[in-house]
Every structure is written in structure tokens, then in C-alpha cells.
CSV table of C-alpha atoms and ligand atoms in Angstrom, one decimal:
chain,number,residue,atom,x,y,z
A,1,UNK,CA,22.9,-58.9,46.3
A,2,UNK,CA,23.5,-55.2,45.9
A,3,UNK,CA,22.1,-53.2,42.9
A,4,UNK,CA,24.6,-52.0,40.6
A,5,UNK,CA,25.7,-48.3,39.8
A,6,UNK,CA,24.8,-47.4,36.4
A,7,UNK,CA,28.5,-47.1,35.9
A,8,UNK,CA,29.2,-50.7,36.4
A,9,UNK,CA,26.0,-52.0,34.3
A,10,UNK,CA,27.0,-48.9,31.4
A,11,UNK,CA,30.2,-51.2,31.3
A,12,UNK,CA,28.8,-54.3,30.7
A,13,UNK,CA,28.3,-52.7,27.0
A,14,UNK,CA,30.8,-52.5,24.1
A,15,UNK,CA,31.1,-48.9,24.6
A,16,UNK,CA,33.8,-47.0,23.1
A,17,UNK,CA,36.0,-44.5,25.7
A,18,UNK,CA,35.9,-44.2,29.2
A,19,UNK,CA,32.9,-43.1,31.0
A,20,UNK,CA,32.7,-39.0,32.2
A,21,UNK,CA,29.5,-38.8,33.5
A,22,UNK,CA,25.8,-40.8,33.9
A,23,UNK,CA,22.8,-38.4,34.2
A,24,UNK,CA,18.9,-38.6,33.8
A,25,UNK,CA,17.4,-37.5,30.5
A,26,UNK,CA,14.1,-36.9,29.3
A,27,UNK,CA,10.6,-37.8,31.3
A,28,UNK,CA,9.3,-40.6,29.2
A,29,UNK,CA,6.5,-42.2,31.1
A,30,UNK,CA,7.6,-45.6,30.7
A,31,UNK,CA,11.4,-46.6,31.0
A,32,UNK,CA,14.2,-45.1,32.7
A,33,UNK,CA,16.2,-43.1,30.8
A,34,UNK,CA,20.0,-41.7,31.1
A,35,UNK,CA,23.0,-41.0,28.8
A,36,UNK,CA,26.6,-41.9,29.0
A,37,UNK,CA,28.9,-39.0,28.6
A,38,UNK,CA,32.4,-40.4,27.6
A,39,UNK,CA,35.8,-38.5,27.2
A,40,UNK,CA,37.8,-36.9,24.0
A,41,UNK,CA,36.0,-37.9,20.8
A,42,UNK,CA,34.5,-41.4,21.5
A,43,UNK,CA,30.6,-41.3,21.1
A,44,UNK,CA,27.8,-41.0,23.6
A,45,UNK,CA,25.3,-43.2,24.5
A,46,UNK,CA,21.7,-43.6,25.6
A,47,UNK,CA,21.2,-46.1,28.3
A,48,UNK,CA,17.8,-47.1,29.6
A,49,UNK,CA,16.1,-49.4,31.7
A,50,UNK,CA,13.6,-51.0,30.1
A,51,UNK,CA,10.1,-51.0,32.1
A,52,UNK,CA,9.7,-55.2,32.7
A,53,UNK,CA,6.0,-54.7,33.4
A,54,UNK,CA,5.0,-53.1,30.5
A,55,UNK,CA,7.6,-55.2,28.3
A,56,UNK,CA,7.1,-58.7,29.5
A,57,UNK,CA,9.9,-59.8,26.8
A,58,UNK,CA,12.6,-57.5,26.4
A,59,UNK,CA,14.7,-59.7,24.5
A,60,UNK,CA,12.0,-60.1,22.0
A,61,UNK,CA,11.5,-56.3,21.7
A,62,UNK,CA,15.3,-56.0,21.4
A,63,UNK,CA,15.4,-58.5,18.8
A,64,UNK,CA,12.5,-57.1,16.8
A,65,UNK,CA,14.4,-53.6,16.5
A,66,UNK,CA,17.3,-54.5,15.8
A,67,UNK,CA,15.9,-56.7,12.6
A,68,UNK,CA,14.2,-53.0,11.7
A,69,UNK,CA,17.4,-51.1,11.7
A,70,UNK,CA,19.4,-53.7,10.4
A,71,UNK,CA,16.4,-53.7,7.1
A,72,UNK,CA,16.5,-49.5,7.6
A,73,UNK,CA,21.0,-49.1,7.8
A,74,UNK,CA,20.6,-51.3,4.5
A,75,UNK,CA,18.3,-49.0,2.7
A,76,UNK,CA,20.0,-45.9,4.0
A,77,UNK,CA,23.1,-47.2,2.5
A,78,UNK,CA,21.7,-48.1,-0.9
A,79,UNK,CA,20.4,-44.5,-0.7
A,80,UNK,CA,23.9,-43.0,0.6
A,81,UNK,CA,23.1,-41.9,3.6
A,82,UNK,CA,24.6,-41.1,7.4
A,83,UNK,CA,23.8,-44.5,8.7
A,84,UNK,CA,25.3,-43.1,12.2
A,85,UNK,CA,22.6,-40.4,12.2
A,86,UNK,CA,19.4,-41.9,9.6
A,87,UNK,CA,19.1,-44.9,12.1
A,88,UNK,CA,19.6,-45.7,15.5
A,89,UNK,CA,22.9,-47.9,16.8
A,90,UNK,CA,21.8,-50.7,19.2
A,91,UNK,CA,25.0,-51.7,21.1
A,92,UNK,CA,25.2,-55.2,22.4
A,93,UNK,CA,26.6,-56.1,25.5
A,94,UNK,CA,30.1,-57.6,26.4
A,95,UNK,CA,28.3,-61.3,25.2
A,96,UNK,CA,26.9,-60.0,22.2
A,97,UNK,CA,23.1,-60.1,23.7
A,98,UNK,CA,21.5,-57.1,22.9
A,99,UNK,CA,20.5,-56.3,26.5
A,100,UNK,CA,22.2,-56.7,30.1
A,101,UNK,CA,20.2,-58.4,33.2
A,102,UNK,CA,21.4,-56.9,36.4
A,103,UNK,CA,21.8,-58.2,39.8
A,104,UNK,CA,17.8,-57.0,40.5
A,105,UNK,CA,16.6,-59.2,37.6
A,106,UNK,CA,16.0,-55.5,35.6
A,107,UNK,CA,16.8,-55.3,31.3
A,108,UNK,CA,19.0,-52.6,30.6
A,109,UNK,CA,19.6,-51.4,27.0
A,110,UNK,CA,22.2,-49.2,24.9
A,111,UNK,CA,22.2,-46.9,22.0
A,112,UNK,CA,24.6,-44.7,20.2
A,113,UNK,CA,23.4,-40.9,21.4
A,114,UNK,CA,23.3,-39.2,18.0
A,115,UNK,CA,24.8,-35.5,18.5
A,116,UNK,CA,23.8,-32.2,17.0
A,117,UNK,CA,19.9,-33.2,17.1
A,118,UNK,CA,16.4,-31.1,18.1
A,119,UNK,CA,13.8,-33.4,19.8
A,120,UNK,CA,10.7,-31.0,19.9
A,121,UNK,CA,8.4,-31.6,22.3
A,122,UNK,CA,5.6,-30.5,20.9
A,123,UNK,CA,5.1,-29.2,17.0
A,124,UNK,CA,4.2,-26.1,16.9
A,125,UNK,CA,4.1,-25.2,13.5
A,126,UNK,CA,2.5,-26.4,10.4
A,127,UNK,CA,6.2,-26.5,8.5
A,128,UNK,CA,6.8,-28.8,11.8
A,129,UNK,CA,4.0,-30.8,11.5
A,130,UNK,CA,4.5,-31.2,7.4
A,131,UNK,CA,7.9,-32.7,8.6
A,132,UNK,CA,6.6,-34.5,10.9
A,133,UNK,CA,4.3,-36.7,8.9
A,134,UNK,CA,6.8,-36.8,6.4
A,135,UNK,CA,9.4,-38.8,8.9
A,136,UNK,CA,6.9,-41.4,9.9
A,137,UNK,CA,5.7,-41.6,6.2
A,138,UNK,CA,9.5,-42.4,5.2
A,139,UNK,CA,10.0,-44.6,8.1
A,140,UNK,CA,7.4,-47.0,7.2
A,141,UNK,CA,8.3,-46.4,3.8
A,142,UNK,CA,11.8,-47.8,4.3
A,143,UNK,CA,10.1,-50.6,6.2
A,144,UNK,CA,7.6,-51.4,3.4
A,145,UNK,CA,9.7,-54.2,2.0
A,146,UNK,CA,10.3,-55.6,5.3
A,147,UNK,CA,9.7,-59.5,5.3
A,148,UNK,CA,10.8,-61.0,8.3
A,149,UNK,CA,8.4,-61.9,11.1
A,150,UNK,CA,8.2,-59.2,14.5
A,151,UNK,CA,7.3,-60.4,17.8
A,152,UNK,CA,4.0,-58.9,19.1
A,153,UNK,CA,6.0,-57.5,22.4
A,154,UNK,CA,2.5,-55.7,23.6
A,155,UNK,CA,0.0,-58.0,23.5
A,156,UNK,CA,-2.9,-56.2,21.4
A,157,UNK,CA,-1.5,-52.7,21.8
A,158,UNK,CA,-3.7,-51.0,19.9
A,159,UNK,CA,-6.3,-53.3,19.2
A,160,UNK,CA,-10.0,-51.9,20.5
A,161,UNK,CA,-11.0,-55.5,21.0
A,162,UNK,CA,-8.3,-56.5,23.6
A,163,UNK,CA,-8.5,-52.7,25.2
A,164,UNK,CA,-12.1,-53.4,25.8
A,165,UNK,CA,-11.6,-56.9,27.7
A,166,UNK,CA,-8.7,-55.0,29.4
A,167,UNK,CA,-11.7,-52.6,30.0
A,168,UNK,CA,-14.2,-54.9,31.1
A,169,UNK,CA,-11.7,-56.5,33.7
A,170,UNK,CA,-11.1,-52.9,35.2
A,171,UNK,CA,-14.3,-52.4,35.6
A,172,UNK,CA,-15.4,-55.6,37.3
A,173,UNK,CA,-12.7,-54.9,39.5
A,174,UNK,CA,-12.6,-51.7,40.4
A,175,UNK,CA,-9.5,-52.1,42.3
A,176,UNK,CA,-8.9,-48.9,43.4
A,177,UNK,CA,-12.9,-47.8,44.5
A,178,UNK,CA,-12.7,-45.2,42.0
A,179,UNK,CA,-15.9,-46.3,39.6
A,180,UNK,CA,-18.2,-44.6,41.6
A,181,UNK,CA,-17.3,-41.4,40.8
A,182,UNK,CA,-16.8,-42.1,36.7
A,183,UNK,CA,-20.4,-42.5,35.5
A,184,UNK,CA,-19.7,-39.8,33.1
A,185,UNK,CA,-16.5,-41.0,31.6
A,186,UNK,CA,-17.7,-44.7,31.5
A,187,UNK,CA,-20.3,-43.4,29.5
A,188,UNK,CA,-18.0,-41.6,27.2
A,189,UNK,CA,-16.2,-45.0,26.5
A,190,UNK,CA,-19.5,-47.6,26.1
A,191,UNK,CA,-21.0,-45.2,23.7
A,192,UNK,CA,-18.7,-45.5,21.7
A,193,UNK,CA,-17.5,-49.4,22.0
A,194,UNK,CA,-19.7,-50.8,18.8
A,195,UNK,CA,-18.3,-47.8,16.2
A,196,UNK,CA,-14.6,-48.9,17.2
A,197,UNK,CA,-15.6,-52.2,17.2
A,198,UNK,CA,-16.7,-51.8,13.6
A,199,UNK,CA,-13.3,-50.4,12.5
A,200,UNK,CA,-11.4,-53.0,14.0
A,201,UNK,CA,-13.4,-56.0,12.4
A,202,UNK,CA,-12.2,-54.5,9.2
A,203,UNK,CA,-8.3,-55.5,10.2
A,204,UNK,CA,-9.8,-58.8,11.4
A,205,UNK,CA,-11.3,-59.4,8.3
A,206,UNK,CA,-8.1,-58.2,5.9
A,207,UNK,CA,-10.0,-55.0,4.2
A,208,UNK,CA,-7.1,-53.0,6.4
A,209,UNK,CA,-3.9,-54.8,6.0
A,210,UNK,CA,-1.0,-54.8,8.7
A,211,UNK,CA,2.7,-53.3,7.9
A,212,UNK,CA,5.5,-52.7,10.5
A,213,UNK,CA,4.1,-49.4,11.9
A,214,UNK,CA,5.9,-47.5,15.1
A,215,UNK,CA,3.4,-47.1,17.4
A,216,UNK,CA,4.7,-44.0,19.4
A,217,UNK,CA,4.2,-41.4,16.6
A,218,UNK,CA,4.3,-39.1,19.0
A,219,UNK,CA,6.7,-35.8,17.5
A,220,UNK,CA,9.5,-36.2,20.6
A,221,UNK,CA,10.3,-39.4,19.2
A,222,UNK,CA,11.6,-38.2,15.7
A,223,UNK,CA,14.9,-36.5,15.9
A,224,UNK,CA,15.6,-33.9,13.7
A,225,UNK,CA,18.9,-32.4,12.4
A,226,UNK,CA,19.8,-28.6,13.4
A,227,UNK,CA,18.8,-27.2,10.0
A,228,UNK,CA,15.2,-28.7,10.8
A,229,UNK,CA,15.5,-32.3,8.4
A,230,UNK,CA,14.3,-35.4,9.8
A,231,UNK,CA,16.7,-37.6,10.5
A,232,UNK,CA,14.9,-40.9,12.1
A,233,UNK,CA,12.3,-42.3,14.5
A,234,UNK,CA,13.4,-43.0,18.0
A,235,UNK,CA,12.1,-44.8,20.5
A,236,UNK,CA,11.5,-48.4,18.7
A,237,UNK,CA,9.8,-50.2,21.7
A,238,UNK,CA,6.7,-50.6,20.2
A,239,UNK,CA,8.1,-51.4,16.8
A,240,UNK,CA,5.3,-54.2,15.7
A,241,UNK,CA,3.2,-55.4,12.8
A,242,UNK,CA,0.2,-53.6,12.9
A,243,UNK,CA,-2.5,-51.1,10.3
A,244,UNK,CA,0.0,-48.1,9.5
A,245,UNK,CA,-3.3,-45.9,10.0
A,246,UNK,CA,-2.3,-46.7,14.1
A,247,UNK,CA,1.0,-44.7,13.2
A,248,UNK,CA,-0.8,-41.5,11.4
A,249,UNK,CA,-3.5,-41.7,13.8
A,250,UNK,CA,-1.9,-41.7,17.0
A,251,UNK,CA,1.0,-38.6,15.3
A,252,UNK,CA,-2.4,-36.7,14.6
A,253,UNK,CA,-3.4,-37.3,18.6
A,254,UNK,CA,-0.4,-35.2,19.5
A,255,UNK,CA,0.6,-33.1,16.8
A,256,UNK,CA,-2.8,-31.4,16.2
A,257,UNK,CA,-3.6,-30.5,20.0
A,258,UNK,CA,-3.5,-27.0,20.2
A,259,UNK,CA,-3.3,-27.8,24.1
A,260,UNK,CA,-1.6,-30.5,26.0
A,261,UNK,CA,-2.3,-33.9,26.7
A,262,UNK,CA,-3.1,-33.7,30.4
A,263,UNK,CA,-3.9,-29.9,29.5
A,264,UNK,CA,-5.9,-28.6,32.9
A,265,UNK,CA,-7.8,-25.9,31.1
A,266,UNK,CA,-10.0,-28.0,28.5
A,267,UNK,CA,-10.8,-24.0,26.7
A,268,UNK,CA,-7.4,-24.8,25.2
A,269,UNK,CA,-7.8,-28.2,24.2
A,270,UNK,CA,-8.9,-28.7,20.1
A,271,UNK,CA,-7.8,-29.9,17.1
A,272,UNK,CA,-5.8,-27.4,14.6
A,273,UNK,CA,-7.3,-28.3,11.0
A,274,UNK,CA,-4.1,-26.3,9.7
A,275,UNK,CA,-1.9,-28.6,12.0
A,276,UNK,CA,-3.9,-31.9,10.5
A,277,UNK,CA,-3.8,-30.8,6.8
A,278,UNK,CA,0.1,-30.1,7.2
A,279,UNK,CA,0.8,-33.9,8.8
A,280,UNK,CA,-1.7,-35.4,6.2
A,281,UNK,CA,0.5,-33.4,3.5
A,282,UNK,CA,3.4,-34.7,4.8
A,283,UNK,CA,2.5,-37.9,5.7
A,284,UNK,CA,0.8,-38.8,1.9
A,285,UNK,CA,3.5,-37.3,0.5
A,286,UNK,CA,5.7,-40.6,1.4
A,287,UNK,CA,2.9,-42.7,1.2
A,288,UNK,CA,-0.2,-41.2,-0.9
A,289,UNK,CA,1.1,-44.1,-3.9
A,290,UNK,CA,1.2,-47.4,-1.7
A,291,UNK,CA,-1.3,-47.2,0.8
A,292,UNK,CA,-4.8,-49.0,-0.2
A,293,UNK,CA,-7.9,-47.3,-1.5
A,294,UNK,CA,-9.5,-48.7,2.3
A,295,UNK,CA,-6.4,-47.2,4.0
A,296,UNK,CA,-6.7,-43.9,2.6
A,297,UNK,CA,-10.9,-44.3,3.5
A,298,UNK,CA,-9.8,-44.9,7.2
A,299,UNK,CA,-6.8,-42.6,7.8
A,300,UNK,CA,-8.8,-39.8,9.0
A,301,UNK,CA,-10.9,-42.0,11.5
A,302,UNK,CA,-7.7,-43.7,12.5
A,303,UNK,CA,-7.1,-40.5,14.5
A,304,UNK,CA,-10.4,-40.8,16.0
A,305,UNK,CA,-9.7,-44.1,16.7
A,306,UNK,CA,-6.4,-44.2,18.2
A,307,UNK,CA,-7.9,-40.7,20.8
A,308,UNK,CA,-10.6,-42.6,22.0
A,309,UNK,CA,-8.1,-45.6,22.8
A,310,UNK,CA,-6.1,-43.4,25.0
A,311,UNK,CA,-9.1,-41.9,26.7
A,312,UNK,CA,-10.0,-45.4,27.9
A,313,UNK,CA,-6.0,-46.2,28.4
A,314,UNK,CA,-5.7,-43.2,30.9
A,315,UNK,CA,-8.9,-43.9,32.1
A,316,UNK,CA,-8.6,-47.4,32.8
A,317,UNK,CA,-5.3,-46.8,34.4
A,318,UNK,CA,-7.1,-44.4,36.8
A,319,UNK,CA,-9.5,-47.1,37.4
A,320,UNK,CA,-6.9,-49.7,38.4
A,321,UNK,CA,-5.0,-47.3,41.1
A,322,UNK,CA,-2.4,-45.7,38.5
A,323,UNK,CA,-0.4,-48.7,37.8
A,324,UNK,CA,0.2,-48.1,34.2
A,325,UNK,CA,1.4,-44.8,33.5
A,326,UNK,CA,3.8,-42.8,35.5
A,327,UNK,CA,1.3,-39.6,37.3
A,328,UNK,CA,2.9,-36.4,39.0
A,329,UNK,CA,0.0,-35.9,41.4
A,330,UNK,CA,-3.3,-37.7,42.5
A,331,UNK,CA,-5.5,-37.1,39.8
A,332,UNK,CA,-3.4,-37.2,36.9
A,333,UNK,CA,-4.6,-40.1,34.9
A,334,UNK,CA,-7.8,-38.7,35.0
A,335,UNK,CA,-6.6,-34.8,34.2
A,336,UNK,CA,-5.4,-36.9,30.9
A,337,UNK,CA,-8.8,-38.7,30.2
A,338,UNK,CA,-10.3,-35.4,30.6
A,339,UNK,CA,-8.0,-33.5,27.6
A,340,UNK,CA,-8.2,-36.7,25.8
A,341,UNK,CA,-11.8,-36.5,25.6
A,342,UNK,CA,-11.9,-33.0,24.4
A,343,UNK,CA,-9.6,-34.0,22.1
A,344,UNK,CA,-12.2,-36.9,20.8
A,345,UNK,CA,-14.8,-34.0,20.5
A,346,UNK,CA,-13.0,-31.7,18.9
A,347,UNK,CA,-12.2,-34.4,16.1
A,348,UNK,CA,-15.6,-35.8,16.2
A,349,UNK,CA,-16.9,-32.6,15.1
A,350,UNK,CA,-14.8,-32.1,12.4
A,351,UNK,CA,-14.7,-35.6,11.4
A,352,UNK,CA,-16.2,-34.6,7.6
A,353,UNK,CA,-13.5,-31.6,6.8
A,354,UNK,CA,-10.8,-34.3,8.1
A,355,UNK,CA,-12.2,-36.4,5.8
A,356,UNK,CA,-12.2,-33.8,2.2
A,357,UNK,CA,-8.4,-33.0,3.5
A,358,UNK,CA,-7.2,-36.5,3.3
A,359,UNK,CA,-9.5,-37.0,-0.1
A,360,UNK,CA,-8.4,-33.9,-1.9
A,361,UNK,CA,-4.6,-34.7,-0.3
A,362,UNK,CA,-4.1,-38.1,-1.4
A,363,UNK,CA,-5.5,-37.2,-4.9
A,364,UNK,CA,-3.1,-34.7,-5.4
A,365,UNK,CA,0.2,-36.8,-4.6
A,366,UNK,CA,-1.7,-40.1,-6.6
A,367,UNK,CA,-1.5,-38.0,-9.3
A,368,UNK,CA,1.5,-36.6,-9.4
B,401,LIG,C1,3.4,-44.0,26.4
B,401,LIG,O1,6.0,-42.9,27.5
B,401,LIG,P1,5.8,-42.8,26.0
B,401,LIG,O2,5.6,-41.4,25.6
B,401,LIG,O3,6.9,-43.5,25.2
B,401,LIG,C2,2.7,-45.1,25.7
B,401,LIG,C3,1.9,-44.7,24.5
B,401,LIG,C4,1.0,-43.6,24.9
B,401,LIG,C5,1.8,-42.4,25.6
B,401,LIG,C6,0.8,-41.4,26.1
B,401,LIG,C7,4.4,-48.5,25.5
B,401,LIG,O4,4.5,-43.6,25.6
B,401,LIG,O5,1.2,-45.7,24.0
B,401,LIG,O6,0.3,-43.1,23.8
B,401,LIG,O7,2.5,-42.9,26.7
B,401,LIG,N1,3.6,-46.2,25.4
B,401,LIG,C8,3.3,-47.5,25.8
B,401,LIG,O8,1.5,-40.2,26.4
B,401,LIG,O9,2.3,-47.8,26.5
B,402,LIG,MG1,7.5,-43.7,23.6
């Protein structure tokens, strides 16, 4: 059978207006992403094919974010808000499913684009970052009252102790000769492996609970309005039940790096204290009252934490031949574990200040 033009699968959605124009949008490293021009004043839309091998169950991950904005378009109501710009639209298909399968067997999915918005790609400022914690703080907020069950759609996605048999597999494989030549960056991993270890028993053992947390904190995926307010979290993929700390820790992974994540030059790769007190400000400023005494005691390791996982992520993806994440040249994956490391470092050293900041931070909003 031949593979369908985006045009013909866009139109297996309720979409309002006739289609203008299809075109590519964004470089997200894991789905395929375009958006659906339409004519006169019908709205845009986001279409995207959803990556099968990383999302074994699309229908499942479809189903859990549409219960999240369904809880998060009630709450923005009840608060009198813009539910076409506070929460993202899923659009079903012309059967009401909230996906399509095309001739090639591949999950296509559609949102309403919401106009008029900044997506930054990195934050660069501390008033930035401050807003930035301030949106993921609200959007678990919103979700903190959230009953209904969520389908684990990544198997242990950011759980060190399914990462490490992930990790252990690579290894004994080595599928793509590579091991050889990572003595170093092994190391870097299995010194570490028992302190993780330790943090993650305390979710096994309750002392951290779970909440429905994002899991992409990352700041492109929060869209803000053109006067600079947050307006909502994007990208709901990895929308799961897991410890909120994943959600601040993996924000402070991105948002704090004075240099990039597959940065080249490791001299410009460190973690901005001014950068993490202004998340941690915003962040507590949502939550500072509902969090646990053991959640506040764990949120500035959680960004430890949640670096070292991605070092062995991009690592172990480098390991297994580059099948995981998408890589603009040879070496990329590894380029990545590099500036991840540094990253680890950085934070490592200033673990304690990290630490005060979150103490003398979540004091001053439990007490307000
Ligand atoms: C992936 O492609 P993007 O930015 O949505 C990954 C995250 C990683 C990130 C690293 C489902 O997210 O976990 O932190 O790359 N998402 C998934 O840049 O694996
Ligand atoms: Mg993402």
C-alpha cells in the first residue's frame, strides 16, 4: 500500500477549515513534528507522528493526556481562565479515537496550535527561569487532586533501577563495539550506581511519594504568552505517575546550564546558582505548602539525580549504536554524555549551597 501525504492523514481529523499548508516544525528528538496551516479564521493545528519505538502504546499515552487536560480545562474553568490557551486541545479523529493509524501501521496525533505564543529554547534569564519553575509548579499543582489511574506508557522512565538493567544489558552486549573505548565514562556511571540506588529505594519504600509529574521539564515545552506569562506545559508524552522531584530535577538539568546540552566546549558547561535559586523560587512558590518534609529534603539531589540518568541515557545510547535518540553526526550521543557529565560535576560540587537555597526557600514560602 502507498504511504499517505500528510494532507490526506491531517484529514482524517476533525479539523475545522480547509487545509493551506503542511510544514516541519521544531527539532524534537523524538516524534515527528509539523503544523497544519488552515485558511480565513479557522484554527491551526499541530500534527505529529508519534515515535512507535519509544511509545510502544500510543493509544494509552493518548488516553492518559487526554484524562490530564480534561482534570486541568476543569480547573482552568473553575478559575476563569482561557481554556483554548491554559491547556492544550487534543483533537480526535473522524471516529472519535484520539489518534489515526496510517496505511504504514504509524500513530498520528492532533492538537489545536495555540497562536500568539514564545517557546524559548533555552532560559536565559533568572526572571525566565523564576517563570519557569513557576509553570511546572502550577501544573502539577492543578494536577494535585488528580485521582484517576495513568498508564505507565515508558516503562521505568526515570527509575535508576530499571536504567541500570537497561545498563547492564548494553553493556553485556556491546552491540555497536564501542565499550572499548568508554573505560572512563563507564566509570563515571558505576561509581555512582549505589548513591542513586539509595535515593530510589526511598520511592520503593513510600518515604517519597508519586504524583502525576511531566517528565520533560525541559523550558521549550512550556509556552508562554507574548507579555512573558506562562500559559501551559506542552508536550504531554511522558505525562505519568511518578516523584514530582523527577519534574524539578530534570527543569534544573536544562534551565541552569550556562552551556548546552551536547555543548562541544565543556569550559562553558556549569551550573548557574543564580539560575537554580530563581527555578527553586519559582517552583516552591506553587508548591513550597504541599510538598513533604522528605520531598523538600530530596529536591536539590533530584537534580543530581535526574543528570546522572541522562549521562548514562546518552551514553548507553552510544553504546547500543545510536538507536535511541535522534544524532546530527557520528559522535553525538557521546558529545552529550560528555556535557552531561560536566553538568553532574558542576552540581556535585555545589551540592551543599543547592541544598541552603532550597532550605532557606521553602521556609520562606511555608511561612508565608
Ligand atoms: C527527549 O525529544 P525531547 O526533548 O522531547 C527525552 C527526554 C530527554 C531529552 C534529552 C521520551 O526529549 O527524556 O531528557 O530528550 N524524551 C524521551 O534532550 O525519552
Ligand atoms: Mg519532549
Amino acid at each position: 500500500m502507498k504511504t499517505e501525504s500528510l494532507c490526506n492523514i491531517a484529514s482524517q481529523f476533525r479539523i475545522q477549515g480547509n487545509i493551506e499548508s503542511i510544514n516541519s516544525l521544531g527539532e524534537g528528538f523524538i516524534n515527528d513534528t509539523y503544523i497544519v496551516k488552515t485558511e480565513g479564521n479557522a484554527p491551526d493545528y499541530i500534527i505529529q507522528k508519534k515515535n512507535k519505538s519509544i511509545f510502544p502504546d500510543v493509544p494509552a499515552m493518548m488516553d492518559n493526556i487526554s484524562k490530564v487536560t480534561d482534570h486541568i480545562r476543569k480547573r482552568v474553568i473553575n478559575a476563569g481562565g482561557d481554556i483554548m490557551r491554559e491547556v492544550m486541545t487534543v483533537v480526535p479523529n473522524i471516529d472519535g479515537k484520539l489518534y489515526y493509524q496510517d496505511n504504514d501501521g504509524e500513530f498520528w496525533v492532533v492538537s489545536v496550535y495555540i497562536p500568539d505564543t514564545i517557546a524559548y529554547d533555552r532560559a536565559d534569564s533568572v526572571e525566565l527561569a523564576r517563570k519557569g519553575g513557576q509553570g511546572i509548579g502550577k501544573f502539577q499543582a492543578l494536577l494535585s487532586d488528580f485521582k484517576a489511574p495513568l498508564a505507565e506508557t515508558i516503562k521505568g522512565f526515570h527509575n535508576i533501577r530499571h536504567r541500570f538493567n537497561q545498563w547492564d544489558e548494553s553493556l553485556s552486549k556491546d552491540a555497536a563495539g564501542r565499550k572499548a573505548d568508554l573505560t572512563r565514562e563507564i566509570e563515571w556511571i558505576e561509581s555512582r550506581r549505589s548513591k542513586m540506588l539509595d535515593f530510589w529505594k526511598l520511592v520503593e519504600d513510600g518515604t517519597i511519594p508519586m504524583s502525576v509529574t511531566h517528565n520533560d521539564t525541559k523550558i521549550n515545552n512550556i509556552l508562554f504568552d507574548t507579555n512573558g506569562d506562562v500559559l501551559c506545559a506542552i508536550d504531554l508524552d511522558t505525562v505519568m505517575l511518578a516523584p514530582a522531584l523527577n519534574d524539578f530535577g530534570d527543569a534544573i538539568r536544562s534551565y541552569t546550564n550556562t552551556g548546552a546540552e551536547d555543548d562541544p566546549n565543556l569550559e562553558n558547561v556549569e551550573i548557574s546558582i543564580p539560575m537554580f535559586e530563581a527555578y527553586t523560587d519559582g517552583y516552591l512558590s506553587e508548591r513550597a505548602k504541599t510538598l513533604t518534609r522528605s520531598e523538600i529534603e530530596w529536591l536539590a539531589f533530584s537534580a543530581l539525580y535526574i543528570t546522572y540518568e541522562q549521562v548514562l541515557r546518552f551514553l548507553m545510547d552510544y553504546i547500543d549504536g545510536d538507536t535511541y535518540y535522534k544524532i546530527k553526526k557520528p559522535e553525538h550521543n557521546l558529545q552529550r554524555t560528555h556535557a552531561q557529565y560536566k553538568l553532574l560535576c558542576s552540581m556535585e560540587r555545589h551540592y551543599d549551597e543547592m541544598k541552603n537555597i532550597v532550605d532557606r526557600i521553602a521556609e520562606k514560602y511555608q511561612n508565608l
